[in-house]
Amino acid sequence: MKDIHRILEEELKTMILVCEDIYKHPELGFKEFRTRQKVIDVLDKAGIAHEDCAYTGILAQIDSGKKGPHIALICELDAVPTLNHPYANSEDHAAHTCGHYAQIGVMLSVFTALKKAETLQDFCGKVTLVVTPAEEFCDMDYRKSLIREGKITHPSGKQEMISLGVFDDVDIVLSCHAMGLDMETYHAEIGAGLNGFIQKRAVFYGKAAHAGSNPAGGVNALNAANLAMTGINFLRETFREEDAIRVHFVMSEGGQTVNTVPSRTQMDMYVRAKTVDAIFETNAKVERALKAGAYAIGCDLEIQDTPGYFPLHQDPNLTDLMREHILKYMEPEKIAQGTHGYASGDMGDISMMWPTVEIGVAGFSGTMHGVDFKTADEEQAYKVPAHYFADAIMDLLANDGEKAFRIKADFSPVMCKDDYLATLDNLNKTNIYQKETGIL
């Protein structure tokens, strides 16, 4: 085996340039055609075979040829809409304000270094680079059009890959993400939890009339939406702190013209919480408020539910192993552990079924999803995590995969794949409530 850390340093020089270029050319989920080509170019240059998966995703694998653990390295391709970011594209305002471009740099450099150093010759098992599209849950009309066309079956990249069987024989899942903590105080975040969520769309149907000469002849769908929002806001005092609940919404359609009583309005929202039970409990409260707003004004109501992501629960044993290796590169006081984030990600779905870690990394400045987000320290954003992930992978594959198999044996999945997919299907529904029936 060659010196993997020396080779990794060489890989990082190229990879940082590639990924900072990706930062400047962002693309939304399932539109990452330029970005995926950048990754393919790197894999082709390294002589690593790859295949397409999940529309714009990529899979590549290196195999020792010996029986052992299967480790998946996750990185994400997509950006998120961010108005006025200096590199936001003109089509849909996509910008890399969540750090996915740097994930690519970390995991791709580790993967190619493992190959070039011929590391797996001295170990066992195999490592798969899973380049996933569409982590950010946005641009849903486009994604639903892809589903109707049969190009995908689920709106998120990892949901799609789970359904396709990508992870069926995986034992350990490793990932990283820009963290939301003070990056001066902390350089790594381990064992963090994330909220899960359901996405909802509420469409209120009223009756149009001239807003000046005949407002009494209309049924104001905007008033119904406003009452619903007020109801949700009054419910907030019932949200328990320990459930980490967030309900937030936008009015994506507020009416058709100022001079007409709004005949249709549309709210898009997330219902987030720390546990599945809390998500469903809060969702029921939100539905009562939506129905109450429609009923009070006399509107019909359509509620469209789309399954979002499950809460992220990181495996404690895998977290402990990662911590041992991270400590080689930073002081213990630089590591935050056991925090909880109110955001969500589809790594949560994977964590329901496989031992998973997603290490929070530093090296960025600005606000997550904000106009000023950028790389501030290449050492922390790319180099340090690449080195400790390389160490962790070799540890997991050493001694016939003893540590990896022990972690897998101690892991208790929350659900099996079949139950997971059935839950997604059950959550994906549309209900119509009509004022004529008196049932809302």
CSV table of C-alpha atoms in Angstrom, one decimal:
chain,number,residue,atom,x,y,z
A,1,MET,CA,0.0,0.0,0.0
A,2,LYS,CA,1.3,3.4,-0.9
A,3,ASP,CA,1.1,6.4,1.5
A,4,ILE,CA,-2.6,7.3,1.2
A,5,HIS,CA,-2.2,10.6,3.0
A,6,ARG,CA,0.4,11.9,0.7
A,7,ILE,CA,-1.7,10.8,-2.3
A,8,LEU,CA,-4.7,12.4,-0.7
A,9,GLU,CA,-2.9,15.7,-0.4
A,10,GLU,CA,-2.2,15.6,-4.1
A,11,GLU,CA,-5.8,14.7,-4.9
A,12,LEU,CA,-7.1,17.6,-2.8
A,13,LYS,CA,-5.1,20.1,-4.8
A,14,THR,CA,-7.1,19.3,-7.9
A,15,MET,CA,-10.4,18.5,-6.2
A,16,ILE,CA,-10.6,21.9,-4.4
A,17,LEU,CA,-10.2,23.7,-7.8
A,18,VAL,CA,-12.9,21.4,-9.3
A,19,CYS,CA,-15.3,22.0,-6.4
A,20,GLU,CA,-14.8,25.7,-6.1
A,21,ASP,CA,-15.7,25.8,-9.8
A,22,ILE,CA,-18.9,23.7,-9.0
A,23,TYR,CA,-19.6,26.4,-6.3
A,24,LYS,CA,-19.7,29.0,-9.0
A,25,HIS,CA,-21.9,27.0,-11.3
A,26,PRO,CA,-24.8,25.8,-9.1
A,27,GLU,CA,-27.7,23.6,-10.2
A,28,LEU,CA,-30.9,22.5,-8.5
A,29,GLY,CA,-31.8,18.9,-7.8
A,30,PHE,CA,-32.2,16.5,-10.7
A,31,LYS,CA,-30.8,19.3,-12.9
A,32,GLU,CA,-27.1,18.8,-11.9
A,33,PHE,CA,-25.9,17.9,-15.4
A,34,ARG,CA,-22.8,20.0,-15.5
A,35,THR,CA,-21.9,19.1,-11.9
A,36,ARG,CA,-22.2,15.4,-12.5
A,37,GLN,CA,-20.0,15.7,-15.6
A,38,LYS,CA,-17.3,17.3,-13.4
A,39,VAL,CA,-17.4,14.3,-11.1
A,40,ILE,CA,-17.4,11.9,-14.1
A,41,ASP,CA,-14.3,13.6,-15.5
A,42,VAL,CA,-12.5,13.0,-12.2
A,43,LEU,CA,-13.5,9.4,-12.1
A,44,ASP,CA,-12.5,8.8,-15.7
A,45,LYS,CA,-9.1,10.4,-15.2
A,46,ALA,CA,-8.6,8.1,-12.2
A,47,GLY,CA,-9.6,5.1,-14.3
A,48,ILE,CA,-12.6,4.3,-12.0
A,49,ALA,CA,-15.7,2.8,-13.6
A,50,HIS,CA,-19.0,4.3,-12.8
A,51,GLU,CA,-22.7,4.1,-13.6
A,52,ASP,CA,-25.7,6.4,-13.7
A,53,CYS,CA,-28.3,6.1,-11.0
A,54,ALA,CA,-31.3,8.2,-9.9
A,55,TYR,CA,-31.4,10.3,-13.0
A,56,THR,CA,-28.5,12.6,-12.3
A,57,GLY,CA,-26.7,10.5,-9.7
A,58,ILE,CA,-23.5,8.4,-10.0
A,59,LEU,CA,-22.3,5.2,-8.4
A,60,ALA,CA,-18.6,4.1,-8.4
A,61,GLN,CA,-17.0,1.3,-6.5
A,62,ILE,CA,-13.6,-0.1,-5.6
A,63,ASP,CA,-13.5,-3.6,-4.3
A,64,SER,CA,-10.7,-5.6,-2.5
A,65,GLY,CA,-12.1,-8.8,-3.9
A,66,LYS,CA,-12.1,-10.2,-0.4
A,67,LYS,CA,-15.1,-10.7,1.8
A,68,GLY,CA,-15.7,-7.8,4.1
A,69,PRO,CA,-17.8,-4.7,4.9
A,70,HIS,CA,-19.4,-2.6,2.3
A,71,ILE,CA,-18.9,1.1,3.1
A,72,ALA,CA,-20.9,3.9,1.3
A,73,LEU,CA,-19.4,7.4,1.0
A,74,ILE,CA,-22.2,9.9,0.4
A,75,CYS,CA,-21.8,13.3,-1.3
A,76,GLU,CA,-24.5,15.5,-2.8
A,77,LEU,CA,-24.7,17.4,-6.1
A,78,ASP,CA,-27.4,20.0,-5.8
A,79,ALA,CA,-27.7,23.6,-4.8
A,80,VAL,CA,-30.7,25.5,-3.2
A,81,PRO,CA,-32.5,28.7,-4.4
A,82,THR,CA,-30.9,31.7,-2.9
A,83,LEU,CA,-31.9,35.1,-4.3
A,84,ASN,CA,-29.1,37.6,-4.8
A,85,HIS,CA,-26.2,35.2,-4.1
A,86,PRO,CA,-23.3,36.4,-6.3
A,87,TYR,CA,-23.2,33.0,-8.1
A,88,ALA,CA,-26.9,32.3,-8.2
A,89,ASN,CA,-27.9,31.2,-11.7
A,90,SER,CA,-30.4,33.2,-13.7
A,91,GLU,CA,-32.8,30.4,-14.4
A,92,ASP,CA,-34.0,29.3,-10.9
A,93,HIS,CA,-31.7,31.3,-8.5
A,94,ALA,CA,-29.8,28.1,-7.6
A,95,ALA,CA,-26.7,28.8,-5.4
A,96,HIS,CA,-24.4,26.5,-3.4
A,97,THR,CA,-25.3,27.9,0.0
A,98,CYS,CA,-25.4,24.6,1.9
A,99,GLY,CA,-21.9,23.4,1.2
A,100,HIS,CA,-22.6,20.4,-1.0
A,101,TYR,CA,-19.9,21.4,-3.4
A,102,ALA,CA,-17.3,20.8,-0.6
A,103,GLN,CA,-18.8,17.4,0.3
A,104,ILE,CA,-18.0,16.4,-3.2
A,105,GLY,CA,-14.4,17.5,-2.7
A,106,VAL,CA,-14.0,15.6,0.5
A,107,MET,CA,-15.6,12.3,-0.5
A,108,LEU,CA,-14.3,12.2,-4.1
A,109,SER,CA,-10.7,12.9,-3.1
A,110,VAL,CA,-10.9,10.2,-0.4
A,111,PHE,CA,-12.3,7.8,-2.9
A,112,THR,CA,-9.8,8.4,-5.7
A,113,ALA,CA,-6.9,8.4,-3.1
A,114,LEU,CA,-8.0,5.0,-1.9
A,115,LYS,CA,-7.9,3.8,-5.5
A,116,LYS,CA,-4.5,5.3,-6.4
A,117,ALA,CA,-2.9,4.2,-3.2
A,118,GLU,CA,-4.1,0.7,-3.8
A,119,THR,CA,-5.3,0.7,-0.2
A,120,LEU,CA,-7.9,-2.0,-0.4
A,121,GLN,CA,-5.2,-4.6,-1.5
A,122,ASP,CA,-4.2,-4.7,2.2
A,123,PHE,CA,-7.7,-4.6,3.6
A,124,CYS,CA,-11.1,-6.3,2.9
A,125,GLY,CA,-14.5,-5.4,1.6
A,126,LYS,CA,-15.5,-2.6,-0.7
A,127,VAL,CA,-16.2,1.1,-0.9
A,128,THR,CA,-18.9,2.7,-3.0
A,129,LEU,CA,-19.0,6.4,-3.8
A,130,VAL,CA,-22.7,7.4,-3.9
A,131,VAL,CA,-23.1,10.7,-5.6
A,132,THR,CA,-26.6,11.7,-4.8
A,133,PRO,CA,-28.8,14.3,-6.5
A,134,ALA,CA,-31.7,16.4,-5.1
A,135,GLU,CA,-31.1,16.6,-1.4
A,136,GLU,CA,-32.6,20.0,-1.1
A,137,PHE,CA,-36.4,19.6,-1.0
A,138,CYS,CA,-37.4,22.3,-3.5
A,139,ASP,CA,-38.5,22.9,-7.1
A,140,MET,CA,-41.2,20.4,-6.5
A,141,ASP,CA,-43.3,21.0,-9.5
A,142,TYR,CA,-40.3,20.1,-11.7
A,143,ARG,CA,-39.6,17.0,-9.7
A,144,LYS,CA,-43.3,15.9,-9.8
A,145,SER,CA,-43.1,16.3,-13.6
A,146,LEU,CA,-40.2,13.9,-13.7
A,147,ILE,CA,-42.2,11.4,-11.6
A,148,ARG,CA,-45.1,11.7,-14.0
A,149,GLU,CA,-42.8,11.1,-16.9
A,150,GLY,CA,-41.4,8.0,-15.2
A,151,LYS,CA,-37.9,9.3,-14.9
A,152,ILE,CA,-37.9,9.1,-11.1
A,153,THR,CA,-40.3,7.7,-8.5
A,154,HIS,CA,-39.4,9.8,-5.5
A,155,PRO,CA,-38.6,13.5,-5.1
A,156,SER,CA,-35.3,13.1,-3.3
A,157,GLY,CA,-32.1,11.5,-4.5
A,158,LYS,CA,-31.5,9.3,-1.5
A,159,GLN,CA,-35.2,8.2,-1.4
A,160,GLU,CA,-34.8,7.3,-5.1
A,161,MET,CA,-31.6,5.4,-4.5
A,162,ILE,CA,-33.1,3.5,-1.5
A,163,SER,CA,-36.0,2.4,-3.6
A,164,LEU,CA,-33.6,1.3,-6.4
A,165,GLY,CA,-31.7,-1.0,-3.9
A,166,VAL,CA,-28.4,1.0,-3.9
A,167,PHE,CA,-28.0,0.5,-0.2
A,168,ASP,CA,-29.4,-3.1,0.1
A,169,ASP,CA,-26.0,-4.7,0.8
A,170,VAL,CA,-24.3,-1.6,2.5
A,171,ASP,CA,-23.1,-2.0,6.1
A,172,ILE,CA,-21.8,1.4,7.0
A,173,VAL,CA,-22.7,4.9,5.6
A,174,LEU,CA,-20.4,7.9,5.9
A,175,SER,CA,-21.1,11.5,5.0
A,176,CYS,CA,-20.3,15.1,6.0
A,177,HIS,CA,-22.0,18.4,5.8
A,178,ALA,CA,-21.3,22.1,6.5
A,179,MET,CA,-22.4,22.6,10.1
A,180,GLY,CA,-24.7,25.3,11.4
A,181,LEU,CA,-22.6,26.0,14.6
A,182,ASP,CA,-20.0,28.7,15.2
A,183,MET,CA,-17.2,27.5,13.0
A,184,GLU,CA,-14.6,29.6,15.0
A,185,THR,CA,-15.5,27.7,18.2
A,186,TYR,CA,-16.0,24.3,16.6
A,187,HIS,CA,-14.3,22.5,13.7
A,188,ALA,CA,-16.4,19.3,13.8
A,189,GLU,CA,-19.8,18.3,14.9
A,190,ILE,CA,-20.6,14.7,15.7
A,191,GLY,CA,-23.6,12.7,16.7
A,192,ALA,CA,-26.0,15.6,15.8
A,193,GLY,CA,-29.7,15.0,15.2
A,194,LEU,CA,-31.9,16.6,12.6
A,195,ASN,CA,-35.6,17.1,12.4
A,196,GLY,CA,-37.8,15.2,10.0
A,197,PHE,CA,-40.7,16.8,8.1
A,198,ILE,CA,-43.8,16.5,6.0
A,199,GLN,CA,-44.3,19.0,3.1
A,200,LYS,CA,-47.9,20.3,2.7
A,201,ARG,CA,-49.6,22.4,0.1
A,202,ALA,CA,-53.0,23.9,1.0
A,203,VAL,CA,-55.1,25.3,-1.8
A,204,PHE,CA,-58.1,27.4,-0.9
A,205,TYR,CA,-60.9,27.7,-3.5
A,206,GLY,CA,-63.3,30.7,-3.1
A,207,LYS,CA,-65.3,32.7,-5.6
A,208,ALA,CA,-64.2,35.6,-7.7
A,209,ALA,CA,-66.1,38.9,-7.7
A,210,HIS,CA,-65.3,42.6,-8.4
A,211,ALA,CA,-63.3,43.6,-5.3
A,212,GLY,CA,-64.5,47.2,-5.5
A,213,SER,CA,-68.2,47.1,-6.6
A,214,ASN,CA,-69.3,43.7,-5.4
A,215,PRO,CA,-67.0,42.1,-2.7
A,216,ALA,CA,-70.0,40.6,-1.0
A,217,GLY,CA,-70.6,38.5,-4.1
A,218,GLY,CA,-67.3,36.8,-3.7
A,219,VAL,CA,-65.8,34.2,-1.3
A,220,ASN,CA,-62.3,35.4,-0.4
A,221,ALA,CA,-59.8,32.6,-0.5
A,222,LEU,CA,-57.0,34.9,0.8
A,223,ASN,CA,-59.0,35.5,4.0
A,224,ALA,CA,-59.4,31.8,4.4
A,225,ALA,CA,-55.6,31.3,4.1
A,226,ASN,CA,-55.0,34.2,6.6
A,227,LEU,CA,-57.3,32.6,9.1
A,228,ALA,CA,-55.5,29.3,8.7
A,229,MET,CA,-52.1,30.9,9.3
A,230,THR,CA,-53.5,32.6,12.4
A,231,GLY,CA,-54.8,29.3,13.7
A,232,ILE,CA,-51.4,27.7,13.2
A,233,ASN,CA,-49.7,30.6,14.9
A,234,PHE,CA,-52.0,30.3,17.9
A,235,LEU,CA,-51.2,26.6,18.1
A,236,ARG,CA,-47.5,27.3,18.6
A,237,GLU,CA,-47.9,27.5,22.4
A,238,THR,CA,-48.9,23.8,22.3
A,239,PHE,CA,-45.6,22.8,20.7
A,240,ARG,CA,-43.4,21.1,23.3
A,241,GLU,CA,-39.8,22.3,23.4
A,242,GLU,CA,-38.4,18.8,23.5
A,243,ASP,CA,-40.1,18.0,20.2
A,244,ALA,CA,-38.1,20.7,18.3
A,245,ILE,CA,-41.2,21.6,16.2
A,246,ARG,CA,-41.0,24.0,13.4
A,247,VAL,CA,-44.0,24.9,11.2
A,248,HIS,CA,-43.2,27.5,8.5
A,249,PHE,CA,-45.0,28.5,5.3
A,250,VAL,CA,-45.0,30.8,2.3
A,251,MET,CA,-48.0,32.1,0.3
A,252,SER,CA,-47.0,30.9,-3.2
A,253,GLU,CA,-50.3,32.3,-4.6
A,254,GLY,CA,-52.1,35.1,-2.9
A,255,GLY,CA,-54.8,35.8,-5.5
A,256,GLN,CA,-55.1,36.7,-9.2
A,257,THR,CA,-55.4,40.4,-9.3
A,258,VAL,CA,-55.9,43.2,-6.8
A,259,ASN,CA,-59.3,44.2,-8.4
A,260,THR,CA,-60.8,40.8,-7.9
A,261,VAL,CA,-61.7,38.9,-4.8
A,262,PRO,CA,-59.2,36.1,-4.7
A,263,SER,CA,-60.8,32.9,-5.9
A,264,ARG,CA,-57.7,30.7,-5.2
A,265,THR,CA,-54.8,31.0,-2.9
A,266,GLN,CA,-52.0,28.5,-2.1
A,267,MET,CA,-49.8,28.0,0.9
A,268,ASP,CA,-46.7,25.8,0.9
A,269,MET,CA,-45.3,24.6,4.2
A,270,TYR,CA,-43.1,22.2,6.2
A,271,VAL,CA,-44.2,20.5,9.4
A,272,ARG,CA,-40.9,19.6,11.2
A,273,ALA,CA,-40.2,17.8,14.4
A,274,LYS,CA,-37.5,15.7,16.2
A,275,THR,CA,-39.5,12.4,16.2
A,276,VAL,CA,-41.9,10.7,13.8
A,277,ASP,CA,-44.7,10.8,16.4
A,278,ALA,CA,-44.2,14.5,17.0
A,279,ILE,CA,-44.4,15.1,13.2
A,280,PHE,CA,-47.7,13.3,12.9
A,281,GLU,CA,-49.2,14.9,16.0
A,282,THR,CA,-48.2,18.4,14.8
A,283,ASN,CA,-49.5,17.6,11.3
A,284,ALA,CA,-52.9,16.8,12.7
A,285,LYS,CA,-53.0,20.2,14.5
A,286,VAL,CA,-52.0,22.0,11.3
A,287,GLU,CA,-54.7,20.3,9.3
A,288,ARG,CA,-57.3,21.4,11.8
A,289,ALA,CA,-56.2,25.0,11.4
A,290,LEU,CA,-56.3,24.7,7.6
A,291,LYS,CA,-59.8,23.3,7.7
A,292,ALA,CA,-61.0,25.9,10.2
A,293,GLY,CA,-59.8,28.8,7.9
A,294,ALA,CA,-61.6,27.3,4.9
A,295,TYR,CA,-64.8,26.5,6.9
A,296,ALA,CA,-65.0,30.0,8.5
A,297,ILE,CA,-64.9,31.8,5.1
A,298,GLY,CA,-66.8,29.1,3.1
A,299,CYS,CA,-64.0,27.9,0.9
A,300,ASP,CA,-63.3,24.5,-0.5
A,301,LEU,CA,-59.9,23.2,0.5
A,302,GLU,CA,-57.3,20.9,-1.1
A,303,ILE,CA,-54.5,19.5,1.0
A,304,GLN,CA,-51.6,17.9,-0.8
A,305,ASP,CA,-49.1,16.0,1.4
A,306,THR,CA,-45.7,15.0,0.1
A,307,PRO,CA,-43.4,12.8,2.3
A,308,GLY,CA,-40.3,14.8,3.3
A,309,TYR,CA,-37.5,13.3,5.3
A,310,PHE,CA,-37.2,11.2,8.4
A,311,PRO,CA,-35.4,12.5,11.5
A,312,LEU,CA,-31.6,11.9,11.5
A,313,HIS,CA,-30.4,9.6,14.2
A,314,GLN,CA,-26.6,9.0,14.0
A,315,ASP,CA,-25.3,5.6,15.1
A,316,PRO,CA,-23.5,6.1,18.5
A,317,ASN,CA,-20.9,3.4,17.9
A,318,LEU,CA,-20.0,4.7,14.5
A,319,THR,CA,-19.9,8.2,16.0
A,320,ASP,CA,-17.4,7.0,18.7
A,321,LEU,CA,-15.1,5.5,16.0
A,322,MET,CA,-15.2,8.7,14.0
A,323,ARG,CA,-14.4,10.7,17.1
A,324,GLU,CA,-11.2,8.7,17.7
A,325,HIS,CA,-10.0,9.6,14.2
A,326,ILE,CA,-11.1,13.2,14.3
A,327,LEU,CA,-9.1,13.7,17.5
A,328,LYS,CA,-5.9,13.1,15.6
A,329,TYR,CA,-6.6,16.4,13.7
A,330,MET,CA,-8.1,18.7,16.4
A,331,GLU,CA,-8.4,19.3,20.1
A,332,PRO,CA,-11.4,17.7,21.9
A,333,GLU,CA,-12.8,21.2,22.7
A,334,LYS,CA,-13.1,21.8,19.0
A,335,ILE,CA,-15.6,18.9,18.6
A,336,ALA,CA,-19.3,19.5,19.3
A,337,GLN,CA,-21.2,16.4,20.2
A,338,GLY,CA,-24.9,15.5,20.7
A,339,THR,CA,-26.4,18.7,19.3
A,340,HIS,CA,-29.7,18.9,17.5
A,341,GLY,CA,-30.4,20.8,14.4
A,342,TYR,CA,-33.9,22.0,13.3
A,343,ALA,CA,-33.1,21.6,9.7
A,344,SER,CA,-33.7,18.3,7.8
A,345,GLY,CA,-31.9,16.1,5.3
A,346,ASP,CA,-32.5,12.8,3.5
A,347,MET,CA,-29.6,11.3,5.4
A,348,GLY,CA,-32.3,10.9,8.0
A,349,ASP,CA,-34.0,8.3,5.8
A,350,ILE,CA,-30.8,6.3,5.5
A,351,SER,CA,-30.2,6.5,9.2
A,352,MET,CA,-33.6,4.7,9.8
A,353,MET,CA,-32.1,1.5,8.2
A,354,TRP,CA,-28.3,1.6,8.2
A,355,PRO,CA,-25.6,2.7,10.7
A,356,THR,CA,-24.9,6.3,9.6
A,357,VAL,CA,-22.8,9.3,10.5
A,358,GLU,CA,-22.9,12.7,9.0
A,359,ILE,CA,-20.0,14.7,10.3
A,360,GLY,CA,-20.5,18.5,10.5
A,361,VAL,CA,-17.4,20.3,9.1
A,362,ALA,CA,-16.2,23.8,9.5
A,363,GLY,CA,-14.3,26.1,7.0
A,364,PHE,CA,-17.2,28.2,5.7
A,365,SER,CA,-18.4,31.7,6.4
A,366,GLY,CA,-21.7,33.5,6.0
A,367,THR,CA,-25.2,32.2,6.6
A,368,MET,CA,-26.4,28.7,5.6
A,369,HIS,CA,-28.8,29.3,2.7
A,370,GLY,CA,-27.8,32.9,2.7
A,371,VAL,CA,-26.3,35.3,0.2
A,372,ASP,CA,-22.9,35.4,1.8
A,373,PHE,CA,-22.2,31.6,2.2
A,374,LYS,CA,-18.7,30.6,0.9
A,375,THR,CA,-15.6,28.7,1.6
A,376,ALA,CA,-13.5,30.5,4.2
A,377,ASP,CA,-10.8,27.9,5.1
A,378,GLU,CA,-9.9,25.2,2.7
A,379,GLU,CA,-8.0,23.3,5.3
A,380,GLN,CA,-11.1,22.8,7.5
A,381,ALA,CA,-13.6,22.6,4.7
A,382,TYR,CA,-11.8,20.0,2.6
A,383,LYS,CA,-8.4,18.7,3.9
A,384,VAL,CA,-9.0,17.9,7.5
A,385,PRO,CA,-12.2,15.9,7.0
A,386,ALA,CA,-10.7,14.1,4.0
A,387,HIS,CA,-7.9,12.8,6.1
A,388,TYR,CA,-10.0,11.6,9.1
A,389,PHE,CA,-12.5,9.9,6.8
A,390,ALA,CA,-9.6,8.1,5.1
A,391,ASP,CA,-8.3,6.9,8.5
A,392,ALA,CA,-11.8,5.8,9.5
A,393,ILE,CA,-12.4,3.8,6.4
A,394,MET,CA,-9.1,1.9,6.8
A,395,ASP,CA,-10.0,1.2,10.4
A,396,LEU,CA,-13.4,-0.1,9.4
A,397,LEU,CA,-11.9,-2.4,6.7
A,398,ALA,CA,-9.0,-3.7,8.8
A,399,ASN,CA,-8.9,-7.1,10.6
A,400,ASP,CA,-11.5,-8.6,8.3
A,401,GLY,CA,-13.8,-5.7,9.0
A,402,GLU,CA,-14.1,-6.5,12.7
A,403,LYS,CA,-15.1,-3.0,13.9
A,404,ALA,CA,-17.5,-2.5,11.0
A,405,PHE,CA,-19.3,-5.8,11.5
A,406,ARG,CA,-19.5,-5.1,15.3
A,407,ILE,CA,-21.1,-1.7,14.6
A,408,LYS,CA,-23.5,-3.3,12.1
A,409,ALA,CA,-24.4,-6.1,14.6
A,410,ASP,CA,-25.2,-3.6,17.4
A,411,PHE,CA,-27.3,-1.4,15.1
A,412,SER,CA,-31.1,-1.6,15.5
A,413,PRO,CA,-32.9,-0.3,12.5
A,414,VAL,CA,-36.0,1.8,13.1
A,415,MET,CA,-37.8,0.2,10.1
A,416,CYS,CA,-37.1,-2.2,7.2
A,417,LYS,CA,-36.9,-1.0,3.6
A,418,ASP,CA,-40.4,-2.3,2.7
A,419,ASP,CA,-42.0,-0.5,5.7
A,420,TYR,CA,-40.1,2.6,4.8
A,421,LEU,CA,-41.3,2.6,1.2
A,422,ALA,CA,-44.8,1.9,2.3
A,423,THR,CA,-44.7,4.8,4.7
A,424,LEU,CA,-43.6,7.1,1.9
A,425,ASP,CA,-46.4,5.9,-0.3
A,426,ASN,CA,-49.0,6.4,2.5
A,427,LEU,CA,-47.8,9.9,3.2
A,428,ASN,CA,-48.1,10.9,-0.5
A,429,LYS,CA,-51.8,11.9,-0.7
A,430,THR,CA,-54.2,14.6,-1.7
A,431,ASN,CA,-57.5,15.2,0.2
A,432,ILE,CA,-60.3,17.5,-0.9
A,433,TYR,CA,-62.7,19.1,1.5
A,434,GLN,CA,-65.8,20.7,0.1
A,435,LYS,CA,-68.0,23.3,1.9
A,436,GLU,CA,-71.1,21.8,0.4
A,437,THR,CA,-70.7,18.6,2.4
A,438,GLY,CA,-70.2,20.4,5.6
A,439,ILE,CA,-67.1,18.2,6.3
A,440,LEU,CA,-63.8,20.0,6.5
